[in-house]
Amino acid sequence: WPAATVGKRPAQDAIVKAGAVDFIARALSRPKRDDPSGTNAKKFIGCLLALAIHNRRVQEMMIKGRVRSLIRKGLVEHAHISFKGEFSALREWTKDEFTNP
């Protein structure tokens, strides 16, 4: 996730093109019982949010591919997860999953 945030859009696009979103989404799709503390879910969600931040194209791709719904599901299941404002620019985007899935 540091590569995506430091490298900004070119890095985000390269990581997405390499198929990382599908790989991470599959990992995040596991049931909560496989990660009851949310330790891995936080890592997966952080990676996905780092790819989506300030990148509307990736956000749209995640909406169409139902990845945003996985992110929201993980955040609801593990309500204690906090990124301490790192992805605050995506707060409304993730909340929109409820109102505009």
PDB file of N, CA and C in Angstrom:
ATOM      1  N   TRP A   1       0.814  -1.197   0.000  1.00  0.00           N
ATOM      2  CA  TRP A   1       0.000   0.000   0.000  1.00  0.00           C
ATOM      3  C   TRP A   1       0.848   1.247   0.000  1.00  0.00           C
ATOM      4  N   PRO A   2       2.063   1.224   0.578  1.00  0.00           N
ATOM      5  CA  PRO A   2       2.914   2.406   0.434  1.00  0.00           C
ATOM      6  C   PRO A   2       3.264   2.715  -1.023  1.00  0.00           C
ATOM      7  N   ALA A   3       3.476   1.701  -1.839  1.00  0.00           N
ATOM      8  CA  ALA A   3       3.810   1.940  -3.249  1.00  0.00           C
ATOM      9  C   ALA A   3       2.685   2.685  -3.956  1.00  0.00           C
ATOM     10  N   ALA A   4       1.452   2.344  -3.634  1.00  0.00           N
ATOM     11  CA  ALA A   4       0.306   2.987  -4.277  1.00  0.00           C
ATOM     12  C   ALA A   4       0.131   4.421  -3.805  1.00  0.00           C
ATOM     13  N   THR A   5       0.400   4.695  -2.540  1.00  0.00           N
ATOM     14  CA  THR A   5       0.200   6.056  -2.038  1.00  0.00           C
ATOM     15  C   THR A   5       1.371   6.965  -2.380  1.00  0.00           C
ATOM     16  N   VAL A   6       2.576   6.444  -2.319  1.00  0.00           N
ATOM     17  CA  VAL A   6       3.755   7.257  -2.645  1.00  0.00           C
ATOM     18  C   VAL A   6       3.860   7.475  -4.154  1.00  0.00           C
ATOM     19  N   GLY A   7       3.593   6.422  -4.926  1.00  0.00           N
ATOM     20  CA  GLY A   7       3.707   6.501  -6.378  1.00  0.00           C
ATOM     21  C   GLY A   7       2.528   7.145  -7.067  1.00  0.00           C
ATOM     22  N   LYS A   8       1.481   7.391  -6.327  1.00  0.00           N
ATOM     23  CA  LYS A   8       0.260   8.034  -6.806  1.00  0.00           C
ATOM     24  C   LYS A   8      -0.328   7.314  -8.018  1.00  0.00           C
ATOM     25  N   ARG A   9      -0.985   8.043  -8.900  1.00  0.00           N
ATOM     26  CA  ARG A   9      -1.757   7.438  -9.985  1.00  0.00           C
ATOM     27  C   ARG A   9      -0.947   6.484 -10.869  1.00  0.00           C
ATOM     28  N   PRO A  10       0.271   6.815 -11.290  1.00  0.00           N
ATOM     29  CA  PRO A  10       1.005   5.848 -12.126  1.00  0.00           C
ATOM     30  C   PRO A  10       1.240   4.509 -11.414  1.00  0.00           C
ATOM     31  N   ALA A  11       1.557   4.559 -10.146  1.00  0.00           N
ATOM     32  CA  ALA A  11       1.761   3.327  -9.383  1.00  0.00           C
ATOM     33  C   ALA A  11       0.438   2.608  -9.173  1.00  0.00           C
ATOM     34  N   GLN A  12      -0.604   3.351  -8.842  1.00  0.00           N
ATOM     35  CA  GLN A  12      -1.921   2.745  -8.661  1.00  0.00           C
ATOM     36  C   GLN A  12      -2.337   2.001  -9.930  1.00  0.00           C
ATOM     37  N   ASP A  13      -2.210   2.669 -11.061  1.00  0.00           N
ATOM     38  CA  ASP A  13      -2.623   2.067 -12.330  1.00  0.00           C
ATOM     39  C   ASP A  13      -1.801   0.830 -12.668  1.00  0.00           C
ATOM     40  N   ALA A  14      -0.507   0.873 -12.401  1.00  0.00           N
ATOM     41  CA  ALA A  14       0.355  -0.283 -12.681  1.00  0.00           C
ATOM     42  C   ALA A  14      -0.005  -1.468 -11.789  1.00  0.00           C
ATOM     43  N   ILE A  15      -0.287  -1.189 -10.525  1.00  0.00           N
ATOM     44  CA  ILE A  15      -0.646  -2.254  -9.582  1.00  0.00           C
ATOM     45  C   ILE A  15      -1.992  -2.867  -9.967  1.00  0.00           C
ATOM     46  N   VAL A  16      -2.942  -2.034 -10.348  1.00  0.00           N
ATOM     47  CA  VAL A  16      -4.253  -2.526 -10.778  1.00  0.00           C
ATOM     48  C   VAL A  16      -4.105  -3.356 -12.051  1.00  0.00           C
ATOM     49  N   LYS A  17      -3.328  -2.853 -12.994  1.00  0.00           N
ATOM     50  CA  LYS A  17      -3.117  -3.560 -14.263  1.00  0.00           C
ATOM     51  C   LYS A  17      -2.488  -4.938 -14.041  1.00  0.00           C
ATOM     52  N   ALA A  18      -1.679  -5.068 -13.016  1.00  0.00           N
ATOM     53  CA  ALA A  18      -1.028  -6.348 -12.706  1.00  0.00           C
ATOM     54  C   ALA A  18      -1.992  -7.355 -12.078  1.00  0.00           C
ATOM     55  N   GLY A  19      -3.216  -6.939 -11.773  1.00  0.00           N
ATOM     56  CA  GLY A  19      -4.213  -7.862 -11.241  1.00  0.00           C
ATOM     57  C   GLY A  19      -4.302  -7.906  -9.728  1.00  0.00           C
ATOM     58  N   ALA A  20      -3.709  -6.941  -9.066  1.00  0.00           N
ATOM     59  CA  ALA A  20      -3.682  -6.954  -7.600  1.00  0.00           C
ATOM     60  C   ALA A  20      -5.073  -6.834  -6.987  1.00  0.00           C
ATOM     61  N   VAL A  21      -5.960  -6.069  -7.613  1.00  0.00           N
ATOM     62  CA  VAL A  21      -7.289  -5.859  -7.022  1.00  0.00           C
ATOM     63  C   VAL A  21      -8.036  -7.185  -6.905  1.00  0.00           C
ATOM     64  N   ASP A  22      -8.004  -7.984  -7.953  1.00  0.00           N
ATOM     65  CA  ASP A  22      -8.689  -9.279  -7.902  1.00  0.00           C
ATOM     66  C   ASP A  22      -8.098 -10.185  -6.825  1.00  0.00           C
ATOM     67  N   PHE A  23      -6.790 -10.202  -6.741  1.00  0.00           N
ATOM     68  CA  PHE A  23      -6.102 -11.031  -5.744  1.00  0.00           C
ATOM     69  C   PHE A  23      -6.484 -10.597  -4.328  1.00  0.00           C
ATOM     70  N   ILE A  24      -6.432  -9.303  -4.073  1.00  0.00           N
ATOM     71  CA  ILE A  24      -6.739  -8.776  -2.741  1.00  0.00           C
ATOM     72  C   ILE A  24      -8.225  -8.970  -2.423  1.00  0.00           C
ATOM     73  N   ALA A  25      -9.085  -8.745  -3.393  1.00  0.00           N
ATOM     74  CA  ALA A  25     -10.524  -8.916  -3.167  1.00  0.00           C
ATOM     75  C   ALA A  25     -10.859 -10.361  -2.816  1.00  0.00           C
ATOM     76  N   ARG A  26     -10.228 -11.307  -3.492  1.00  0.00           N
ATOM     77  CA  ARG A  26     -10.470 -12.717  -3.153  1.00  0.00           C
ATOM     78  C   ARG A  26     -10.049 -13.007  -1.718  1.00  0.00           C
ATOM     79  N   ALA A  27      -8.913 -12.450  -1.316  1.00  0.00           N
ATOM     80  CA  ALA A  27      -8.437 -12.659   0.054  1.00  0.00           C
ATOM     81  C   ALA A  27      -9.394 -12.019   1.062  1.00  0.00           C
ATOM     82  N   LEU A  28      -9.930 -10.853   0.721  1.00  0.00           N
ATOM     83  CA  LEU A  28     -10.849 -10.149   1.624  1.00  0.00           C
ATOM     84  C   LEU A  28     -12.215 -10.839   1.688  1.00  0.00           C
ATOM     85  N   SER A  29     -12.527 -11.650   0.714  1.00  0.00           N
ATOM     86  CA  SER A  29     -13.816 -12.340   0.647  1.00  0.00           C
ATOM     87  C   SER A  29     -13.964 -13.477   1.657  1.00  0.00           C
ATOM     88  N   ARG A  30     -12.892 -13.835   2.316  1.00  0.00           N
ATOM     89  CA  ARG A  30     -12.973 -14.940   3.280  1.00  0.00           C
ATOM     90  C   ARG A  30     -13.930 -14.585   4.414  1.00  0.00           C
ATOM     91  N   PRO A  31     -14.542 -15.608   5.018  1.00  0.00           N
ATOM     92  CA  PRO A  31     -15.478 -15.329   6.128  1.00  0.00           C
ATOM     93  C   PRO A  31     -14.767 -14.739   7.348  1.00  0.00           C
ATOM     94  N   LYS A  32     -15.517 -13.993   8.136  1.00  0.00           N
ATOM     95  CA  LYS A  32     -14.975 -13.339   9.331  1.00  0.00           C
ATOM     96  C   LYS A  32     -14.332 -14.350  10.275  1.00  0.00           C
ATOM     97  N   ARG A  33     -14.852 -15.557  10.327  1.00  0.00           N
ATOM     98  CA  ARG A  33     -14.290 -16.560  11.245  1.00  0.00           C
ATOM     99  C   ARG A  33     -12.830 -16.901  10.897  1.00  0.00           C
ATOM    100  N   ASP A  34     -12.419 -16.656   9.644  1.00  0.00           N
ATOM    101  CA  ASP A  34     -11.032 -16.897   9.247  1.00  0.00           C
ATOM    102  C   ASP A  34     -10.094 -15.790   9.723  1.00  0.00           C
ATOM    103  N   ASP A  35     -10.653 -14.652  10.120  1.00  0.00           N
ATOM    104  CA  ASP A  35      -9.861 -13.504  10.575  1.00  0.00           C
ATOM    105  C   ASP A  35     -10.667 -12.743  11.630  1.00  0.00           C
ATOM    106  N   PRO A  36     -10.955 -13.385  12.759  1.00  0.00           N
ATOM    107  CA  PRO A  36     -11.855 -12.765  13.742  1.00  0.00           C
ATOM    108  C   PRO A  36     -11.354 -11.432  14.303  1.00  0.00           C
ATOM    109  N   SER A  37     -10.061 -11.237  14.378  1.00  0.00           N
ATOM    110  CA  SER A  37      -9.540  -9.986  14.922  1.00  0.00           C
ATOM    111  C   SER A  37      -9.497  -8.867  13.880  1.00  0.00           C
ATOM    112  N   GLY A  38      -9.611  -9.232  12.604  1.00  0.00           N
ATOM    113  CA  GLY A  38      -9.574  -8.231  11.539  1.00  0.00           C
ATOM    114  C   GLY A  38      -8.177  -7.789  11.151  1.00  0.00           C
ATOM    115  N   THR A  39      -7.164  -8.457  11.658  1.00  0.00           N
ATOM    116  CA  THR A  39      -5.780  -8.072  11.362  1.00  0.00           C
ATOM    117  C   THR A  39      -5.500  -8.114   9.862  1.00  0.00           C
ATOM    118  N   ASN A  40      -5.886  -9.200   9.224  1.00  0.00           N
ATOM    119  CA  ASN A  40      -5.652  -9.316   7.785  1.00  0.00           C
ATOM    120  C   ASN A  40      -6.618  -8.449   6.993  1.00  0.00           C
ATOM    121  N   ALA A  41      -7.862  -8.363   7.449  1.00  0.00           N
ATOM    122  CA  ALA A  41      -8.843  -7.522   6.762  1.00  0.00           C
ATOM    123  C   ALA A  41      -8.345  -6.082   6.683  1.00  0.00           C
ATOM    124  N   LYS A  42      -7.751  -5.575   7.748  1.00  0.00           N
ATOM    125  CA  LYS A  42      -7.239  -4.200   7.741  1.00  0.00           C
ATOM    126  C   LYS A  42      -6.170  -4.039   6.667  1.00  0.00           C
ATOM    127  N   LYS A  43      -5.295  -5.003   6.538  1.00  0.00           N
ATOM    128  CA  LYS A  43      -4.237  -4.929   5.526  1.00  0.00           C
ATOM    129  C   LYS A  43      -4.825  -4.931   4.119  1.00  0.00           C
ATOM    130  N   PHE A  44      -5.784  -5.844   3.886  1.00  0.00           N
ATOM    131  CA  PHE A  44      -6.392  -5.927   2.559  1.00  0.00           C
ATOM    132  C   PHE A  44      -7.167  -4.658   2.224  1.00  0.00           C
ATOM    133  N   ILE A  45      -7.952  -4.184   3.177  1.00  0.00           N
ATOM    134  CA  ILE A  45      -8.739  -2.970   2.958  1.00  0.00           C
ATOM    135  C   ILE A  45      -7.812  -1.783   2.725  1.00  0.00           C
ATOM    136  N   GLY A  46      -6.745  -1.677   3.508  1.00  0.00           N
ATOM    137  CA  GLY A  46      -5.790  -0.589   3.324  1.00  0.00           C
ATOM    138  C   GLY A  46      -5.171  -0.600   1.936  1.00  0.00           C
ATOM    139  N   CYS A  47      -4.841  -1.777   1.458  1.00  0.00           N
ATOM    140  CA  CYS A  47      -4.283  -1.894   0.099  1.00  0.00           C
ATOM    141  C   CYS A  47      -5.284  -1.408  -0.939  1.00  0.00           C
ATOM    142  N   LEU A  48      -6.531  -1.842  -0.808  1.00  0.00           N
ATOM    143  CA  LEU A  48      -7.548  -1.446  -1.781  1.00  0.00           C
ATOM    144  C   LEU A  48      -7.841   0.051  -1.714  1.00  0.00           C
ATOM    145  N   LEU A  49      -7.918   0.592  -0.517  1.00  0.00           N
ATOM    146  CA  LEU A  49      -8.161   2.029  -0.391  1.00  0.00           C
ATOM    147  C   LEU A  49      -6.991   2.838  -0.952  1.00  0.00           C
ATOM    148  N   ALA A  50      -5.779   2.351  -0.777  1.00  0.00           N
ATOM    149  CA  ALA A  50      -4.606   3.041  -1.320  1.00  0.00           C
ATOM    150  C   ALA A  50      -4.645   3.068  -2.845  1.00  0.00           C
ATOM    151  N   LEU A  51      -5.211   2.048  -3.438  1.00  0.00           N
ATOM    152  CA  LEU A  51      -5.339   2.021  -4.899  1.00  0.00           C
ATOM    153  C   LEU A  51      -6.453   2.943  -5.385  1.00  0.00           C
ATOM    154  N   ALA A  52      -7.471   3.151  -4.561  1.00  0.00           N
ATOM    155  CA  ALA A  52      -8.638   3.942  -4.965  1.00  0.00           C
ATOM    156  C   ALA A  52      -8.512   5.432  -4.675  1.00  0.00           C
ATOM    157  N   ILE A  53      -7.688   5.800  -3.717  1.00  0.00           N
ATOM    158  CA  ILE A  53      -7.664   7.199  -3.285  1.00  0.00           C
ATOM    159  C   ILE A  53      -7.206   8.116  -4.422  1.00  0.00           C
ATOM    160  N   HIS A  54      -7.992   9.166  -4.641  1.00  0.00           N
ATOM    161  CA  HIS A  54      -7.727  10.175  -5.675  1.00  0.00           C
ATOM    162  C   HIS A  54      -7.603   9.567  -7.076  1.00  0.00           C
ATOM    163  N   ASN A  55      -8.271   8.448  -7.311  1.00  0.00           N
ATOM    164  CA  ASN A  55      -8.205   7.799  -8.623  1.00  0.00           C
ATOM    165  C   ASN A  55      -9.614   7.337  -8.992  1.00  0.00           C
ATOM    166  N   ARG A  56     -10.342   8.213  -9.640  1.00  0.00           N
ATOM    167  CA  ARG A  56     -11.750   7.960  -9.966  1.00  0.00           C
ATOM    168  C   ARG A  56     -11.919   6.731 -10.851  1.00  0.00           C
ATOM    169  N   ARG A  57     -10.982   6.509 -11.760  1.00  0.00           N
ATOM    170  CA  ARG A  57     -11.076   5.354 -12.658  1.00  0.00           C
ATOM    171  C   ARG A  57     -11.044   4.051 -11.862  1.00  0.00           C
ATOM    172  N   VAL A  58     -10.126   3.966 -10.910  1.00  0.00           N
ATOM    173  CA  VAL A  58     -10.030   2.771 -10.070  1.00  0.00           C
ATOM    174  C   VAL A  58     -11.272   2.655  -9.184  1.00  0.00           C
ATOM    175  N   GLN A  59     -11.760   3.766  -8.673  1.00  0.00           N
ATOM    176  CA  GLN A  59     -12.978   3.734  -7.861  1.00  0.00           C
ATOM    177  C   GLN A  59     -14.145   3.169  -8.664  1.00  0.00           C
ATOM    178  N   GLU A  60     -14.309   3.618  -9.889  1.00  0.00           N
ATOM    179  CA  GLU A  60     -15.395   3.121 -10.733  1.00  0.00           C
ATOM    180  C   GLU A  60     -15.234   1.633 -11.015  1.00  0.00           C
ATOM    181  N   MET A  61     -14.008   1.207 -11.267  1.00  0.00           N
ATOM    182  CA  MET A  61     -13.742  -0.205 -11.507  1.00  0.00           C
ATOM    183  C   MET A  61     -14.103  -1.033 -10.271  1.00  0.00           C
ATOM    184  N   MET A  62     -13.785  -0.507  -9.095  1.00  0.00           N
ATOM    185  CA  MET A  62     -14.098  -1.219  -7.854  1.00  0.00           C
ATOM    186  C   MET A  62     -15.599  -1.275  -7.601  1.00  0.00           C
ATOM    187  N   ILE A  63     -16.318  -0.249  -7.989  1.00  0.00           N
ATOM    188  CA  ILE A  63     -17.776  -0.270  -7.850  1.00  0.00           C
ATOM    189  C   ILE A  63     -18.361  -1.342  -8.770  1.00  0.00           C
ATOM    190  N   LYS A  64     -17.965  -1.315 -10.026  1.00  0.00           N
ATOM    191  CA  LYS A  64     -18.489  -2.278 -11.001  1.00  0.00           C
ATOM    192  C   LYS A  64     -18.122  -3.713 -10.641  1.00  0.00           C
ATOM    193  N   GLY A  65     -16.941  -3.916 -10.086  1.00  0.00           N
ATOM    194  CA  GLY A  65     -16.490  -5.254  -9.723  1.00  0.00           C
ATOM    195  C   GLY A  65     -16.923  -5.692  -8.335  1.00  0.00           C
ATOM    196  N   ARG A  66     -17.738  -4.864  -7.657  1.00  0.00           N
ATOM    197  CA  ARG A  66     -18.255  -5.152  -6.311  1.00  0.00           C
ATOM    198  C   ARG A  66     -17.162  -5.182  -5.240  1.00  0.00           C
ATOM    199  N   VAL A  67     -16.024  -4.603  -5.541  1.00  0.00           N
ATOM    200  CA  VAL A  67     -14.926  -4.552  -4.571  1.00  0.00           C
ATOM    201  C   VAL A  67     -15.243  -3.543  -3.473  1.00  0.00           C
ATOM    202  N   ARG A  68     -15.896  -2.441  -3.845  1.00  0.00           N
ATOM    203  CA  ARG A  68     -16.269  -1.463  -2.823  1.00  0.00           C
ATOM    204  C   ARG A  68     -17.183  -2.113  -1.789  1.00  0.00           C
ATOM    205  N   SER A  69     -18.062  -3.002  -2.220  1.00  0.00           N
ATOM    206  CA  SER A  69     -18.951  -3.668  -1.263  1.00  0.00           C
ATOM    207  C   SER A  69     -18.158  -4.558  -0.311  1.00  0.00           C
ATOM    208  N   LEU A  70     -17.091  -5.180  -0.793  1.00  0.00           N
ATOM    209  CA  LEU A  70     -16.235  -5.988   0.091  1.00  0.00           C
ATOM    210  C   LEU A  70     -15.511  -5.109   1.107  1.00  0.00           C
ATOM    211  N   ILE A  71     -15.069  -3.950   0.648  1.00  0.00           N
ATOM    212  CA  ILE A  71     -14.401  -3.007   1.554  1.00  0.00           C
ATOM    213  C   ILE A  71     -15.372  -2.597   2.661  1.00  0.00           C
ATOM    214  N   ARG A  72     -16.568  -2.209   2.259  1.00  0.00           N
ATOM    215  CA  ARG A  72     -17.572  -1.764   3.236  1.00  0.00           C
ATOM    216  C   ARG A  72     -17.944  -2.882   4.196  1.00  0.00           C
ATOM    217  N   LYS A  73     -18.112  -4.093   3.660  1.00  0.00           N
ATOM    218  CA  LYS A  73     -18.424  -5.257   4.493  1.00  0.00           C
ATOM    219  C   LYS A  73     -17.330  -5.468   5.540  1.00  0.00           C
ATOM    220  N   GLY A  74     -16.082  -5.388   5.112  1.00  0.00           N
ATOM    221  CA  GLY A  74     -14.964  -5.559   6.045  1.00  0.00           C
ATOM    222  C   GLY A  74     -14.939  -4.485   7.112  1.00  0.00           C
ATOM    223  N   LEU A  75     -15.246  -3.252   6.729  1.00  0.00           N
ATOM    224  CA  LEU A  75     -15.258  -2.158   7.701  1.00  0.00           C
ATOM    225  C   LEU A  75     -16.414  -2.291   8.688  1.00  0.00           C
ATOM    226  N   VAL A  76     -17.526  -2.830   8.238  1.00  0.00           N
ATOM    227  CA  VAL A  76     -18.668  -3.037   9.133  1.00  0.00           C
ATOM    228  C   VAL A  76     -18.394  -4.207  10.079  1.00  0.00           C
ATOM    229  N   GLU A  77     -17.872  -5.304   9.537  1.00  0.00           N
ATOM    230  CA  GLU A  77     -17.586  -6.484  10.362  1.00  0.00           C
ATOM    231  C   GLU A  77     -16.502  -6.211  11.401  1.00  0.00           C
ATOM    232  N   HIS A  78     -15.576  -5.356  11.067  1.00  0.00           N
ATOM    233  CA  HIS A  78     -14.454  -5.032  11.962  1.00  0.00           C
ATOM    234  C   HIS A  78     -14.485  -3.518  12.228  1.00  0.00           C
ATOM    235  N   ALA A  79     -15.495  -3.092  12.916  1.00  0.00           N
ATOM    236  CA  ALA A  79     -15.726  -1.660  13.151  1.00  0.00           C
ATOM    237  C   ALA A  79     -14.573  -0.983  13.884  1.00  0.00           C
ATOM    238  N   HIS A  80     -13.717  -1.751  14.517  1.00  0.00           N
ATOM    239  CA  HIS A  80     -12.581  -1.176  15.251  1.00  0.00           C
ATOM    240  C   HIS A  80     -11.443  -0.744  14.323  1.00  0.00           C
ATOM    241  N   ILE A  81     -11.489  -1.155  13.060  1.00  0.00           N
ATOM    242  CA  ILE A  81     -10.416  -0.805  12.126  1.00  0.00           C
ATOM    243  C   ILE A  81     -10.381   0.702  11.929  1.00  0.00           C
ATOM    244  N   SER A  82      -9.195   1.252  12.066  1.00  0.00           N
ATOM    245  CA  SER A  82      -9.005   2.690  11.859  1.00  0.00           C
ATOM    246  C   SER A  82      -7.719   2.915  11.078  1.00  0.00           C
ATOM    247  N   PHE A  83      -7.792   3.817  10.126  1.00  0.00           N
ATOM    248  CA  PHE A  83      -6.604   4.201   9.375  1.00  0.00           C
ATOM    249  C   PHE A  83      -6.164   5.607   9.771  1.00  0.00           C
ATOM    250  N   LYS A  84      -6.718   6.089  10.859  1.00  0.00           N
ATOM    251  CA  LYS A  84      -6.362   7.383  11.453  1.00  0.00           C
ATOM    252  C   LYS A  84      -6.387   8.528  10.431  1.00  0.00           C
ATOM    253  N   GLY A  85      -7.402   8.522   9.593  1.00  0.00           N
ATOM    254  CA  GLY A  85      -7.599   9.607   8.633  1.00  0.00           C
ATOM    255  C   GLY A  85      -6.847   9.472   7.325  1.00  0.00           C
ATOM    256  N   GLU A  86      -6.036   8.436   7.182  1.00  0.00           N
ATOM    257  CA  GLU A  86      -5.231   8.292   5.962  1.00  0.00           C
ATOM    258  C   GLU A  86      -6.098   8.240   4.696  1.00  0.00           C
ATOM    259  N   PHE A  87      -7.271   7.647   4.806  1.00  0.00           N
ATOM    260  CA  PHE A  87      -8.141   7.503   3.646  1.00  0.00           C
ATOM    261  C   PHE A  87      -9.439   8.283   3.810  1.00  0.00           C
ATOM    262  N   SER A  88      -9.387   9.378   4.550  1.00  0.00           N
ATOM    263  CA  SER A  88     -10.595  10.161   4.819  1.00  0.00           C
ATOM    264  C   SER A  88     -11.224  10.699   3.532  1.00  0.00           C
ATOM    265  N   ALA A  89     -10.437  10.891   2.494  1.00  0.00           N
ATOM    266  CA  ALA A  89     -10.972  11.359   1.216  1.00  0.00           C
ATOM    267  C   ALA A  89     -11.923  10.335   0.599  1.00  0.00           C
ATOM    268  N   LEU A  90     -11.877   9.095   1.067  1.00  0.00           N
ATOM    269  CA  LEU A  90     -12.739   8.039   0.533  1.00  0.00           C
ATOM    270  C   LEU A  90     -13.917   7.714   1.448  1.00  0.00           C
ATOM    271  N   ARG A  91     -14.072   8.451   2.519  1.00  0.00           N
ATOM    272  CA  ARG A  91     -15.124   8.147   3.496  1.00  0.00           C
ATOM    273  C   ARG A  91     -16.508   8.123   2.846  1.00  0.00           C
ATOM    274  N   GLU A  92     -16.844   9.149   2.087  1.00  0.00           N
ATOM    275  CA  GLU A  92     -18.161   9.193   1.445  1.00  0.00           C
ATOM    276  C   GLU A  92     -18.286   8.118   0.370  1.00  0.00           C
ATOM    277  N   TRP A  93     -17.216   7.851  -0.341  1.00  0.00           N
ATOM    278  CA  TRP A  93     -17.225   6.817  -1.379  1.00  0.00           C
ATOM    279  C   TRP A  93     -17.565   5.457  -0.776  1.00  0.00           C
ATOM    280  N   THR A  94     -16.982   5.132   0.368  1.00  0.00           N
ATOM    281  CA  THR A  94     -17.288   3.841   0.990  1.00  0.00           C
ATOM    282  C   THR A  94     -18.708   3.835   1.551  1.00  0.00           C
ATOM    283  N   LYS A  95     -19.143   4.945   2.109  1.00  0.00           N
ATOM    284  CA  LYS A  95     -20.502   5.024   2.654  1.00  0.00           C
ATOM    285  C   LYS A  95     -21.547   4.943   1.543  1.00  0.00           C
ATOM    286  N   ASP A  96     -21.207   5.407   0.361  1.00  0.00           N
ATOM    287  CA  ASP A  96     -22.146   5.355  -0.766  1.00  0.00           C
ATOM    288  C   ASP A  96     -22.548   3.928  -1.130  1.00  0.00           C
ATOM    289  N   GLU A  97     -21.806   2.953  -0.664  1.00  0.00           N
ATOM    290  CA  GLU A  97     -22.150   1.565  -0.948  1.00  0.00           C
ATOM    291  C   GLU A  97     -23.542   1.242  -0.402  1.00  0.00           C
ATOM    292  N   PHE A  98     -23.936   1.885   0.689  1.00  0.00           N
ATOM    293  CA  PHE A  98     -25.258   1.656   1.257  1.00  0.00           C
ATOM    294  C   PHE A  98     -26.348   2.359   0.469  1.00  0.00           C
ATOM    295  N   THR A  99     -26.075   3.568   0.006  1.00  0.00           N
ATOM    296  CA  THR A  99     -27.107   4.365  -0.660  1.00  0.00           C
ATOM    297  C   THR A  99     -27.111   4.210  -2.174  1.00  0.00           C
ATOM    298  N   ASN A 100     -25.948   3.858  -2.746  1.00  0.00           N
ATOM    299  CA  ASN A 100     -25.845   3.774  -4.197  1.00  0.00           C
ATOM    300  C   ASN A 100     -24.942   2.596  -4.591  1.00  0.00           C
ATOM    301  N   PRO A 101     -25.378   1.367  -4.301  1.00  0.00           N
ATOM    302  CA  PRO A 101     -24.497   0.209  -4.529  1.00  0.00           C
ATOM    303  C   PRO A 101     -24.201  -0.102  -5.955  1.00  0.00           C
TER     304      PRO A 101
END
